[in-house]
Coordinates of C-alpha atoms in Angstrom, one line a residue:
V285 CA -147.3 -130.5 -112.6
F286 CA -144.1 -128.4 -113.0
F287 CA -146.0 -125.1 -112.5
F288 CA -147.9 -126.2 -109.4
S289 CA -145.2 -127.8 -107.3
P290 CA -142.2 -126.4 -105.5
V291 CA -139.0 -126.1 -107.5
P292 CA -136.9 -129.1 -106.6
S293 CA -133.2 -128.6 -106.1
R294 CA -132.2 -131.0 -108.8
Y295 CA -133.1 -128.3 -111.4
F296 CA -130.2 -126.2 -110.0
R297 CA -127.8 -129.0 -110.6
N298 CA -128.4 -128.6 -114.3
T299 CA -125.6 -126.6 -115.8
M300 CA -128.0 -125.0 -118.3
W301 CA -129.5 -122.9 -115.4
R302 CA -126.2 -122.2 -113.8
N303 CA -124.6 -121.1 -117.1
L304 CA -127.2 -118.4 -117.4
L305 CA -125.3 -116.4 -114.7
P306 CA -122.2 -114.4 -115.5
T307 CA -119.0 -116.4 -114.7
C308 CA -117.8 -114.1 -111.9
A309 CA -121.2 -113.7 -110.3
R310 CA -121.7 -117.5 -110.4
A311 CA -118.3 -118.0 -108.7
D312 CA -119.4 -115.6 -106.0
L313 CA -122.7 -117.2 -105.6
L314 CA -121.1 -120.7 -105.3
Y315 CA -118.7 -119.5 -102.6
K316 CA -121.1 -119.9 -99.8
K317 CA -119.1 -121.6 -97.0
D318 CA -119.2 -118.5 -94.9
I319 CA -122.9 -117.8 -94.8
S320 CA -122.9 -115.2 -92.1
R321 CA -120.1 -113.2 -93.7
R322 CA -122.0 -112.8 -96.9
Y323 CA -125.7 -112.8 -96.0
L324 CA -126.1 -111.3 -92.6
K325 CA -124.9 -107.9 -93.7
C326 CA -127.9 -107.2 -95.8
L327 CA -130.9 -109.3 -94.8
I328 CA -133.5 -110.3 -97.3
D329 CA -137.2 -110.9 -97.0
C330 CA -137.4 -114.0 -99.3
N331 CA -141.1 -113.6 -99.9
N332 CA -140.9 -110.2 -101.5
I333 CA -137.6 -110.3 -103.5
D334 CA -137.6 -111.1 -107.2
L335 CA -133.9 -110.9 -107.9
V336 CA -131.1 -111.6 -105.5
T337 CA -127.5 -111.7 -106.5
E338 CA -124.3 -111.0 -104.6
T339 CA -121.5 -109.2 -106.2
R340 CA -118.6 -106.9 -105.2
T341 CA -118.4 -103.2 -105.1
G342 CA -116.9 -101.7 -108.2
P343 CA -117.1 -103.0 -111.7
L344 CA -118.1 -106.6 -112.2
G345 CA -115.1 -108.7 -113.0
C346 CA -113.1 -111.6 -111.9
S347 CA -110.2 -109.4 -110.7
N348 CA -112.4 -108.4 -107.7
Y349 CA -112.4 -111.9 -106.4
D350 CA -108.7 -112.6 -106.0
N351 CA -108.8 -112.2 -102.3
L352 CA -112.3 -112.9 -101.0
D353 CA -111.3 -112.1 -97.4
S354 CA -109.9 -108.6 -98.0
V355 CA -112.8 -106.9 -99.8
S356 CA -116.2 -106.0 -98.5
S357 CA -119.3 -107.3 -100.3
V358 CA -122.8 -105.9 -100.6
L359 CA -125.9 -107.3 -102.1
V360 CA -127.0 -105.3 -105.1
Q361 CA -129.1 -105.8 -108.1
S362 CA -126.7 -105.4 -111.0
P363 CA -128.4 -104.5 -114.3
E364 CA -126.3 -107.0 -116.1
N365 CA -127.3 -109.9 -113.8
K366 CA -130.9 -108.7 -113.8
I367 CA -131.1 -109.2 -117.5
H368 CA -129.7 -112.8 -117.2
L369 CA -132.1 -113.7 -114.3
Q370 CA -135.0 -112.1 -116.1
G371 CA -134.4 -114.5 -118.9
L372 CA -134.6 -117.4 -116.4
Q373 CA -137.6 -116.0 -114.5
A374 CA -139.5 -115.1 -117.6
I375 CA -140.4 -118.7 -118.3
L376 CA -141.9 -119.1 -114.7
P377 CA -145.3 -117.9 -113.7
G378 CA -145.5 -115.2 -111.1
Y379 CA -146.6 -117.5 -108.2
L380 CA -143.5 -119.6 -108.7
R381 CA -140.9 -116.8 -108.8
A382 CA -140.6 -116.3 -105.0
R383 CA -140.3 -120.1 -104.6
F384 CA -137.7 -120.2 -107.3
V385 CA -135.6 -117.5 -105.5
Q386 CA -136.0 -119.4 -102.2
A387 CA -135.0 -122.7 -103.7
A388 CA -132.0 -121.0 -105.4
L389 CA -130.8 -119.5 -102.1
S390 CA -131.2 -122.8 -100.3
Y391 CA -129.2 -124.6 -102.9
I392 CA -126.4 -122.1 -103.0
G393 CA -126.4 -120.8 -99.4
C394 CA -127.1 -124.1 -97.6
N395 CA -125.3 -126.5 -100.0
E396 CA -128.4 -128.6 -100.4
E397 CA -128.3 -129.4 -96.7
G398 CA -131.2 -127.3 -95.5
Q399 CA -133.8 -124.7 -96.2
F400 CA -132.6 -121.0 -96.2
V401 CA -134.6 -119.0 -93.7
C402 CA -134.6 -115.3 -92.9
R403 CA -136.5 -114.0 -89.8
D404 CA -136.1 -111.1 -87.3
N405 CA -133.0 -109.6 -89.0
D406 CA -131.2 -112.9 -89.1
C407 CA -130.7 -115.6 -91.8
W408 CA -129.8 -119.2 -91.3
C409 CA -130.3 -122.7 -92.7
Q410 CA -133.0 -124.9 -91.4
C411 CA -131.0 -128.1 -91.5
A412 CA -132.3 -131.3 -93.0
V413 CA -132.3 -134.4 -90.8
D414 CA -129.3 -135.9 -92.4
Y415 CA -127.2 -132.7 -92.0
P416 CA -127.6 -131.4 -88.4
Q417 CA -124.4 -129.4 -88.6
C418 CA -125.3 -127.5 -91.8
N419 CA -125.1 -124.1 -90.0
C420 CA -121.7 -124.9 -88.6
P421 CA -118.7 -124.2 -90.9
E422 CA -116.3 -126.5 -89.1
V423 CA -113.5 -126.2 -91.6
D424 CA -113.5 -122.4 -91.2
L425 CA -113.7 -122.6 -87.4
R426 CA -110.8 -125.0 -87.2
A427 CA -108.7 -122.6 -89.4
M428 CA -109.6 -119.7 -87.2
E429 CA -108.7 -121.6 -84.0
G430 CA -105.4 -122.4 -85.6
S431 CA -104.8 -118.7 -86.3
L432 CA -105.4 -117.9 -82.6
L433 CA -102.7 -120.5 -81.7
Q434 CA -100.3 -118.7 -84.0
I435 CA -101.1 -115.3 -82.5
R436 CA -100.6 -116.7 -79.0
D437 CA -97.2 -118.0 -80.0
S438 CA -96.3 -114.6 -81.5
W439 CA -97.6 -112.9 -78.3
N440 CA -95.4 -115.1 -76.1
M441 CA -92.4 -114.6 -78.4
A442 CA -92.8 -110.8 -78.2
N443 CA -92.8 -110.8 -74.4
Q444 CA -89.8 -113.2 -74.3
D445 CA -87.9 -111.0 -76.6
F446 CA -88.6 -108.0 -74.4
E447 CA -87.5 -109.8 -71.3
A448 CA -84.3 -111.0 -73.0
S449 CA -83.5 -107.6 -74.5
E450 CA -80.4 -105.8 -73.5
E451 CA -82.4 -102.8 -72.3
F452 CA -84.4 -104.8 -69.9
Q453 CA -81.5 -106.8 -68.5
N454 CA -79.4 -103.7 -68.0
F455 CA -82.2 -101.9 -66.3
V456 CA -82.7 -104.7 -63.7
R457 CA -78.9 -105.0 -63.2
R458 CA -78.6 -101.3 -62.3
L459 CA -81.3 -101.2 -59.7
P460 CA -80.1 -100.5 -56.1
T461 CA -79.8 -103.5 -53.8
F462 CA -78.8 -102.0 -50.4
Y463 CA -82.5 -101.3 -49.5
A464 CA -85.8 -102.9 -50.4
L465 CA -87.6 -101.5 -53.4
N466 CA -91.4 -101.4 -54.1
S467 CA -93.5 -100.8 -57.2
S468 CA -93.4 -97.1 -56.8
A469 CA -89.6 -97.0 -56.6
I470 CA -89.3 -99.3 -59.7
Q471 CA -91.6 -97.1 -61.6
Y472 CA -89.6 -94.0 -60.7
F473 CA -86.3 -95.6 -62.0
W474 CA -88.2 -96.8 -65.1
K475 CA -89.3 -93.3 -66.0
T476 CA -85.7 -92.0 -65.7
E477 CA -84.3 -94.7 -68.0
P478 CA -85.1 -93.7 -71.7
S479 CA -83.8 -96.9 -73.2
I480 CA -86.2 -99.3 -71.3
H481 CA -89.0 -96.8 -71.8
Q482 CA -88.5 -96.9 -75.6
R483 CA -88.1 -100.6 -75.7
Y484 CA -91.4 -101.1 -73.8
K485 CA -93.2 -98.9 -76.2
Q486 CA -92.2 -101.3 -79.0
L487 CA -93.6 -104.2 -77.0
E488 CA -96.8 -102.3 -76.4
L489 CA -97.3 -101.6 -80.1
S490 CA -96.7 -105.2 -81.2
T491 CA -98.9 -106.7 -78.5
Q492 CA -101.7 -104.3 -79.2
Q493 CA -101.7 -105.3 -82.9
L494 CA -101.8 -109.0 -82.0
A495 CA -104.5 -108.4 -79.5
S496 CA -106.6 -106.5 -82.0
K497 CA -106.2 -109.3 -84.6
A498 CA -107.1 -111.9 -82.0
R499 CA -110.3 -110.0 -81.1
R500 CA -111.5 -109.8 -84.7
I501 CA -111.0 -113.6 -85.1
I502 CA -112.7 -114.3 -81.8
N503 CA -115.7 -112.2 -82.9
K504 CA -115.9 -114.2 -86.2
I505 CA -115.7 -117.5 -84.3
F506 CA -118.6 -116.5 -82.0
T507 CA -120.6 -115.4 -85.0
L508 CA -120.1 -118.5 -87.1
S509 CA -120.5 -120.9 -84.2
K510 CA -123.6 -119.6 -82.6
R511 CA -125.7 -122.5 -84.2
C512 CA -123.0 -125.1 -83.8
Q513 CA -123.8 -128.0 -81.5
T514 CA -120.3 -127.9 -80.0
Q515 CA -118.6 -124.9 -78.4
P516 CA -115.5 -123.4 -80.1
K517 CA -112.1 -123.5 -78.5
I518 CA -111.3 -119.8 -77.8
I519 CA -107.8 -118.8 -76.7
M520 CA -107.7 -115.5 -74.9
L521 CA -104.5 -113.5 -74.7
R522 CA -103.6 -112.7 -71.1
E523 CA -102.6 -109.0 -71.4
R524 CA -99.6 -107.9 -69.3
P525 CA -100.1 -104.4 -68.0
F526 CA -97.3 -102.1 -66.8
G527 CA -97.9 -103.2 -63.2
Y528 CA -97.1 -106.8 -64.2
W529 CA -93.6 -105.9 -65.3
L530 CA -93.0 -103.9 -62.1
N531 CA -93.9 -106.9 -60.0
Y532 CA -92.0 -109.2 -62.3
I533 CA -88.8 -107.2 -61.7
L534 CA -89.4 -107.4 -57.9
S535 CA -89.8 -111.2 -58.3
I536 CA -86.5 -111.4 -60.2
M537 CA -84.7 -109.4 -57.5
Y538 CA -86.1 -111.1 -54.4
C539 CA -87.7 -114.5 -55.5
S540 CA -85.2 -116.1 -57.8
E541 CA -83.0 -118.2 -55.5
N542 CA -82.1 -121.9 -56.4
N543 CA -83.0 -121.4 -60.1
H544 CA -86.7 -121.1 -59.2
L545 CA -88.7 -117.9 -60.0
G546 CA -91.5 -117.1 -57.6
S547 CA -93.9 -114.3 -57.3
Y548 CA -93.2 -111.3 -55.0
M549 CA -96.0 -110.2 -52.7
E550 CA -95.4 -106.5 -51.9
E551 CA -98.0 -106.3 -49.0
T552 CA -96.3 -109.0 -47.0
R553 CA -92.8 -108.6 -48.3
S554 CA -92.5 -112.3 -49.0
C555 CA -92.3 -114.7 -52.0
S556 CA -94.8 -117.3 -53.3
C557 CA -92.5 -120.1 -54.6
P558 CA -93.4 -122.9 -57.0
Y559 CA -91.7 -125.4 -54.7
E560 CA -91.3 -125.3 -50.9
H561 CA -87.9 -127.0 -51.1
P562 CA -85.6 -125.5 -52.1
P563 CA -87.1 -122.1 -51.4
C564 CA -86.9 -119.3 -54.1
Q565 CA -86.9 -116.4 -51.6
S566 CA -83.6 -114.5 -51.2
V567 CA -82.7 -112.0 -48.5
I568 CA -85.1 -109.1 -48.8
P569 CA -83.4 -105.8 -47.6
C570 CA -85.0 -103.6 -45.0
T571 CA -87.5 -100.9 -46.1
V572 CA -86.0 -97.4 -46.0
G573 CA -88.3 -94.4 -45.7
E574 CA -90.2 -92.2 -43.2
G575 CA -92.2 -93.2 -40.1
S576 CA -91.7 -96.8 -39.0
S577 CA -89.4 -97.6 -41.9
C578 CA -85.7 -97.8 -41.4
A579 CA -83.5 -94.8 -41.7
S580 CA -80.8 -97.2 -43.1
C581 CA -80.2 -100.9 -43.4
S582 CA -77.5 -102.9 -41.5
Y583 CA -74.3 -103.8 -43.4
E584 CA -74.1 -107.1 -41.5
N585 CA -77.7 -108.2 -42.3
R586 CA -79.5 -106.2 -45.0
S587 CA -82.9 -107.4 -43.8
R588 CA -82.5 -105.5 -40.5
C589 CA -82.5 -101.8 -39.7
A590 CA -79.4 -100.0 -38.7
T591 CA -81.0 -96.7 -37.6
C592 CA -84.5 -95.4 -37.2
N593 CA -86.4 -92.2 -37.8
Q594 CA -87.3 -89.6 -35.2
G595 CA -90.0 -91.0 -32.8
Y596 CA -89.0 -94.6 -33.3
M597 CA -86.5 -96.9 -31.6
L598 CA -84.5 -99.9 -32.8
S599 CA -85.7 -103.2 -31.3
Q600 CA -84.3 -106.5 -32.7
G601 CA -83.5 -105.0 -36.1
V602 CA -87.0 -103.4 -36.4
C603 CA -88.1 -99.8 -35.9
R604 CA -90.9 -99.6 -33.4
N605 CA -92.9 -96.6 -32.0
E606 CA -91.2 -95.1 -29.0
V607 CA -93.7 -95.9 -26.4
P608 CA -93.0 -94.6 -22.9
D609 CA -92.9 -97.0 -20.0
S610 CA -95.7 -97.1 -17.4
T611 CA -95.9 -93.8 -15.5
D612 CA -96.8 -95.7 -12.3
H613 CA -93.1 -95.5 -11.2
Y614 CA -93.4 -91.7 -11.2
I615 CA -97.0 -90.9 -10.5
G616 CA -100.2 -93.0 -10.3
F617 CA -103.4 -92.2 -12.1
E618 CA -105.8 -95.1 -12.2
T619 CA -108.5 -96.5 -9.9
D620 CA -110.4 -99.8 -10.3
L621 CA -113.7 -98.2 -9.1
Q622 CA -116.4 -97.8 -11.8
D623 CA -118.8 -94.8 -11.9
M624 CA -121.8 -96.8 -10.5
E625 CA -119.6 -98.0 -7.6
L626 CA -118.4 -94.5 -6.9
R627 CA -121.9 -93.1 -6.8
Y628 CA -123.0 -95.8 -4.4
L629 CA -120.1 -95.3 -2.1
L630 CA -120.6 -91.5 -2.1
Q631 CA -124.3 -91.9 -1.3
K632 CA -123.3 -94.2 1.6
R633 CA -120.5 -91.8 2.6
D634 CA -118.2 -94.8 2.7
N635 CA -115.1 -94.3 4.7
R636 CA -113.0 -96.3 2.2
I637 CA -113.0 -93.3 -0.2
S638 CA -113.1 -90.5 2.4
I639 CA -110.0 -88.3 2.7
H640 CA -109.3 -86.7 6.1
G641 CA -108.5 -83.1 5.4
I642 CA -107.9 -80.3 7.8
F643 CA -110.9 -77.9 8.2
V644 CA -109.9 -74.3 8.3
S645 CA -112.3 -71.3 8.6
N646 CA -112.4 -68.0 10.4
D647 CA -116.1 -67.6 9.7
V648 CA -117.7 -70.9 10.4
R649 CA -117.5 -73.6 13.1
L650 CA -118.9 -77.1 12.4
N651 CA -122.1 -78.0 14.2
N652 CA -122.7 -74.3 15.2
W653 CA -125.5 -72.1 14.1
F654 CA -124.5 -68.9 12.3
D655 CA -126.0 -66.0 10.5
P656 CA -125.5 -66.6 6.8
S657 CA -126.2 -63.1 5.7
W658 CA -122.6 -62.5 4.8
R659 CA -120.3 -64.6 2.7
K660 CA -118.6 -67.4 4.6
R661 CA -115.3 -69.0 3.6
M662 CA -114.2 -72.6 4.5
L663 CA -111.5 -74.8 3.2
L664 CA -110.3 -78.4 3.5
T665 CA -106.6 -78.8 3.0
L666 CA -104.3 -81.8 3.1
K667 CA -101.0 -80.2 3.6
S668 CA -99.3 -82.8 1.4
N669 CA -96.3 -80.7 0.8
K670 CA -95.5 -81.0 4.5
Y671 CA -96.8 -84.4 5.6
K672 CA -97.3 -86.6 2.5
S673 CA -94.7 -85.5 0.0
N674 CA -94.8 -89.0 -1.7
H675 CA -98.5 -88.7 -2.5
V676 CA -100.8 -86.7 -4.7
H677 CA -104.5 -86.8 -4.3
M678 CA -107.4 -87.3 -6.7
L679 CA -110.8 -85.8 -6.0
L680 CA -113.9 -88.0 -6.8
G681 CA -116.6 -86.1 -5.0
M682 CA -117.7 -84.1 -1.9
S683 CA -120.6 -83.8 0.5
L684 CA -121.9 -81.3 3.0
Q685 CA -124.8 -81.5 5.5
I686 CA -126.4 -78.2 5.8
C687 CA -129.3 -77.4 8.2
L688 CA -131.7 -74.3 8.3
T689 CA -134.0 -73.2 11.0
K690 CA -137.7 -73.8 10.4
N691 CA -139.6 -71.5 8.1
S692 CA -136.4 -70.1 6.9
T693 CA -136.5 -68.4 3.5
L694 CA -132.8 -68.7 3.0
D695 CA -131.3 -70.7 0.2
P696 CA -127.6 -71.6 0.4
M697 CA -125.3 -71.1 -2.6
L698 CA -121.9 -72.7 -2.8
S699 CA -118.9 -71.8 -5.0
V700 CA -116.0 -74.3 -5.0
Y701 CA -112.4 -73.6 -5.9
I702 CA -109.8 -76.3 -6.4
N703 CA -106.1 -75.8 -5.7
P704 CA -104.4 -78.8 -7.4
F705 CA -100.9 -79.0 -5.8
G706 CA -100.7 -76.2 -3.2
G707 CA -99.5 -72.7 -3.6
S708 CA -101.5 -69.5 -3.1
H709 CA -105.3 -69.3 -3.4
S710 CA -104.9 -67.3 -6.7
E711 CA -103.6 -70.5 -8.3
S712 CA -107.0 -72.3 -7.9
W713 CA -109.6 -72.9 -10.5
I714 CA -113.4 -72.7 -9.9
M715 CA -115.6 -75.7 -10.5
P716 CA -118.0 -75.0 -13.5
I717 CA -120.9 -76.6 -11.6
D718 CA -123.9 -77.4 -13.9
Q719 CA -122.1 -76.0 -16.9
N720 CA -120.7 -77.7 -20.0
N721 CA -122.1 -81.1 -18.9
Y722 CA -120.3 -80.7 -15.5
P723 CA -122.2 -82.4 -12.6
D724 CA -124.5 -80.5 -10.3
W725 CA -125.2 -80.8 -6.5
E726 CA -127.7 -83.5 -5.5
R727 CA -129.8 -82.6 -2.5
T728 CA -131.4 -85.2 -0.2
K729 CA -133.7 -84.1 2.7
L730 CA -133.0 -85.6 6.1
D731 CA -135.5 -86.4 8.9
P732 CA -136.9 -83.6 11.2
P733 CA -136.7 -81.8 13.6
Y734 CA -134.6 -79.4 11.4
D735 CA -134.6 -78.7 7.7
C736 CA -131.4 -80.5 6.9
F737 CA -130.1 -81.6 3.5
N738 CA -127.2 -83.7 2.3
W739 CA -125.5 -81.9 -0.5
T740 CA -123.5 -84.4 -2.7
L741 CA -121.4 -83.6 -5.8
T742 CA -120.2 -86.7 -7.7
L743 CA -117.4 -86.2 -10.2
G744 CA -116.7 -89.8 -11.0
N745 CA -113.9 -91.0 -13.4
K746 CA -114.9 -88.5 -16.1
W747 CA -114.4 -85.3 -14.0
K748 CA -112.0 -86.5 -11.3
T749 CA -109.1 -84.1 -10.8
F750 CA -106.0 -83.4 -8.6
F751 CA -106.5 -81.4 -5.4
E752 CA -104.5 -80.2 -2.5
T753 CA -107.0 -77.7 -1.0
V754 CA -110.7 -77.3 -1.6
H755 CA -112.1 -73.8 -1.0
F756 CA -115.9 -73.4 -0.2
Y757 CA -117.5 -70.0 -0.4
L758 CA -121.0 -69.9 1.1
R759 CA -123.5 -67.2 0.5
S760 CA -127.3 -67.1 0.7
R761 CA -130.3 -65.9 -1.2
I762 CA -133.8 -65.1 -0.1
R763 CA -136.3 -67.5 -1.6
G764 CA -139.8 -66.1 -2.2
P765 CA -142.9 -67.0 -4.2
S766 CA -143.1 -65.8 -7.7
G767 CA -145.8 -63.3 -8.9
N768 CA -148.0 -65.9 -10.6
G769 CA -147.8 -68.3 -7.7
N770 CA -145.8 -71.0 -9.5
G771 CA -142.2 -71.6 -8.5
S772 CA -139.8 -69.4 -6.5
V773 CA -137.8 -66.3 -7.1
Y774 CA -134.6 -65.3 -5.4
F775 CA -133.3 -62.0 -4.1
E776 CA -129.6 -61.2 -3.7
P777 CA -127.4 -59.9 -2.2
L778 CA -129.1 -60.4 1.1
E779 CA -127.4 -57.6 3.0
Y780 CA -128.8 -54.8 0.9
L781 CA -132.4 -55.8 1.3
E782 CA -133.1 -55.4 5.0
P783 CA -129.9 -55.3 7.0
G784 CA -131.5 -55.3 10.4
Q785 CA -133.9 -58.2 9.7
N786 CA -132.9 -61.7 10.6
L787 CA -134.2 -64.4 8.2
G788 CA -133.0 -67.5 9.9
Y789 CA -129.9 -69.3 10.9
M790 CA -127.8 -72.0 9.2
K791 CA -125.3 -74.6 10.4
I792 CA -123.0 -77.1 8.7
N793 CA -122.8 -80.4 10.5
S794 CA -120.1 -82.0 8.3
I795 CA -118.0 -81.3 5.3
Q796 CA -116.1 -84.1 3.5
V797 CA -114.2 -84.8 0.3
Y798 CA -113.8 -88.2 -1.3
G799 CA -111.1 -89.6 -3.4
Y800 CA -107.9 -91.5 -3.2
S801 CA -104.2 -90.9 -2.7
M802 CA -101.7 -91.9 -5.5
H803 CA -98.1 -92.8 -5.5
F804 CA -95.8 -89.9 -6.3
D805 CA -92.0 -90.0 -6.5
P806 CA -90.6 -86.5 -6.9
E807 CA -87.0 -87.8 -6.9
A808 CA -87.7 -90.1 -9.9
I809 CA -89.1 -87.2 -11.8
Q810 CA -86.1 -85.1 -10.9
D811 CA -83.9 -87.8 -12.4
L812 CA -85.8 -87.6 -15.6
I813 CA -85.4 -83.8 -15.7
L814 CA -81.6 -84.2 -15.0
Q815 CA -81.3 -86.4 -18.1
L816 CA -82.3 -83.5 -20.3
D817 CA -79.0 -81.8 -19.5
Y818 CA -76.8 -84.8 -18.6
P819 CA -78.0 -87.9 -20.5
Y820 CA -76.7 -91.1 -18.9
T821 CA -76.4 -93.1 -22.2
Q822 CA -77.0 -92.5 -25.9
G823 CA -80.7 -92.1 -26.4
S824 CA -81.6 -91.7 -22.7
Q825 CA -82.4 -88.0 -23.3
D826 CA -85.1 -88.9 -25.9
S827 CA -86.4 -91.6 -23.5
A828 CA -86.6 -89.1 -20.6
L829 CA -88.4 -86.5 -22.9
L830 CA -90.9 -89.2 -24.0
Q831 CA -91.6 -90.1 -20.4
L832 CA -92.0 -86.5 -19.3
L833 CA -94.3 -85.9 -22.3
E834 CA -96.5 -88.7 -21.3
I835 CA -96.7 -87.4 -17.7
R836 CA -97.4 -83.9 -18.9
D837 CA -100.3 -85.0 -21.2
R838 CA -101.9 -87.3 -18.6
V839 CA -101.7 -84.6 -15.9
N840 CA -103.2 -81.9 -18.1
R841 CA -105.9 -84.3 -19.2
L842 CA -107.4 -84.0 -15.7
S843 CA -108.4 -80.4 -16.3
P844 CA -112.0 -79.2 -15.9
P845 CA -114.0 -78.6 -19.1
G846 CA -113.3 -75.4 -20.9
A847 CA -112.0 -73.8 -24.1
Q848 CA -108.4 -74.9 -23.2
P849 CA -107.0 -77.3 -20.7
L850 CA -105.2 -75.9 -17.6
D851 CA -101.5 -76.2 -17.4
L852 CA -101.6 -78.4 -14.3
F853 CA -98.2 -79.9 -15.2
S854 CA -96.5 -76.6 -14.5
C855 CA -98.2 -76.5 -11.1
L856 CA -96.9 -79.9 -10.3
L857 CA -93.3 -78.8 -11.2
R858 CA -93.6 -75.6 -9.2
H859 CA -95.2 -76.8 -6.0
R860 CA -94.4 -80.5 -5.7
L861 CA -90.9 -80.4 -7.2
K862 CA -90.1 -76.9 -6.0
L863 CA -88.6 -75.9 -9.4
S864 CA -88.1 -72.2 -10.3
T865 CA -90.1 -70.5 -12.9
T866 CA -87.1 -70.4 -15.2
D867 CA -86.6 -74.2 -14.9
V868 CA -90.3 -74.8 -15.6
T869 CA -90.2 -72.7 -18.7
R870 CA -87.1 -74.5 -20.0
I871 CA -88.6 -77.9 -19.5
Q872 CA -91.9 -76.9 -21.2
A873 CA -90.0 -75.6 -24.2
A874 CA -87.9 -78.8 -24.5
L875 CA -91.1 -80.9 -24.4
Q876 CA -92.8 -78.8 -27.0
T877 CA -89.8 -79.1 -29.4
F878 CA -89.6 -82.8 -28.9
S879 CA -93.4 -83.3 -29.3
A880 CA -93.3 -81.5 -32.6
K881 CA -90.9 -84.1 -34.0
Q882 CA -93.0 -87.0 -33.1
P883 CA -95.2 -88.8 -35.7
N884 CA -98.8 -87.7 -35.7
S885 CA -98.1 -85.2 -32.8
I886 CA -100.8 -82.8 -31.9
E887 CA -99.7 -79.9 -29.7
Y888 CA -102.4 -78.1 -27.7
E889 CA -102.5 -74.7 -26.0
T890 CA -103.0 -74.5 -22.3
T891 CA -104.2 -71.9 -19.8
K892 CA -101.6 -70.8 -17.3
L893 CA -102.6 -71.4 -13.7
C894 CA -99.4 -71.3 -11.6
S895 CA -96.9 -68.5 -12.2

């Protein structure tokens, strides 16, 4: 019966079997509370091992077991132990030896509370019904949780010692208080203070050691408790990086009123207090720096600015961007008409946007036929310098009605020059029609008996521009069929083909420009210019320069497309304010110098138009 049944655990209670093992080896085998620590390092296939004994590295002796937690163990087959176990196994038949080893491991490793099992590189106890927690070393787990509590207390004590240290207290006491600090400023002062730097290194070293020890214990707890029915209590140390101490110093400086310490929020420059009443936030000084920051703080109230940087003005204790007032007092720019409305009004030749200019031409009379063989010049001028000095005019479009005799092979060509504010014709710019996304003429055929067309050019809000005089230059080409019969070809100049041959006549029934007149106050702009030399009050010179800068940029923005915008502002000064060339140059230089000092300023090159 003995040889054909499993080995019961009661045989291992017999001291005769246990005494066959060496004393130190037996003590090691019986110390099996920490199963994972001793058996998971070297896993055993229980069905193929004859001899299993745990011992220590080094010579076998009781001196190796004084501190079981400080030495590493391996599973070996000691020759000495093998002799003793062979004596025990020799009396068992071969088919019982594996069962014997299994029963011995279950007795020693599972404390008679389950069956020792190894599978898939893992070993554990298959608990008996009466011992459901056989895999959970609760005593060891409680001891480790207690060690974590002690480490946490040591951790807190190390941080408190650092905060109460003389180096930390002196550092905070010496920080400047006449302007607001931020994390970067605190870090700069920190790096220049060797004592606080050295003291913080000591704190880092001690907390790193505590954190490392805590991690090792936590790893053990997770390993031992993975088959426990209850989760272990893990206490994680909340590490305090360098940024924590920077913010903590700011909180001490600005959020420690009424014996309450709050948390400083650098983004909003405010405190988050533990209690609303009484508040913990003290007076936070103004921010000194570049841009919209203060140049200095006020002595009467540290939270307000006393002076501002270039390009900003002081308003209710805060530095704000110097924004010019509306330019409508000096010159108007805007219209409420949208592009679709403008196109509709131009097609209808609506009188509400028509501008009545004076038609001047030595070559052409309206509603009269003429020979278009030679270049014809016409102009529409408003003479605003004489009759409407308090207005400037904006061009939105133009239209002409051109008629040709029947069967004429002539094709009219128009070149248009714009004089923005008066002056000589040489101070005009030519419209880049159908170039660089600039609009082209739209032709609409009218009813017979003549071949008449309405020519319409729509600038709209995108290409609107100033104008005082519009110059039209008309010349004609000969239109003929192409060689392949598709399309047309043009021959020019006309006068060199057949000077004696008449190819038809042309007449212009009407010529009209469309736009609107804007308010313009030359005396008000003159007052701005006078403030450059004779400022009325402190700061009025900067205000005048800012206003002139805004007018300059808005005027030049209405230039036609090109590599560079035209210097229309100089034309305005020369022909509408009647300033000399020297004065215009001086004003432009002052604006350029002032613009370079403004935040985010972008100075651009312009093409000179008016001398």
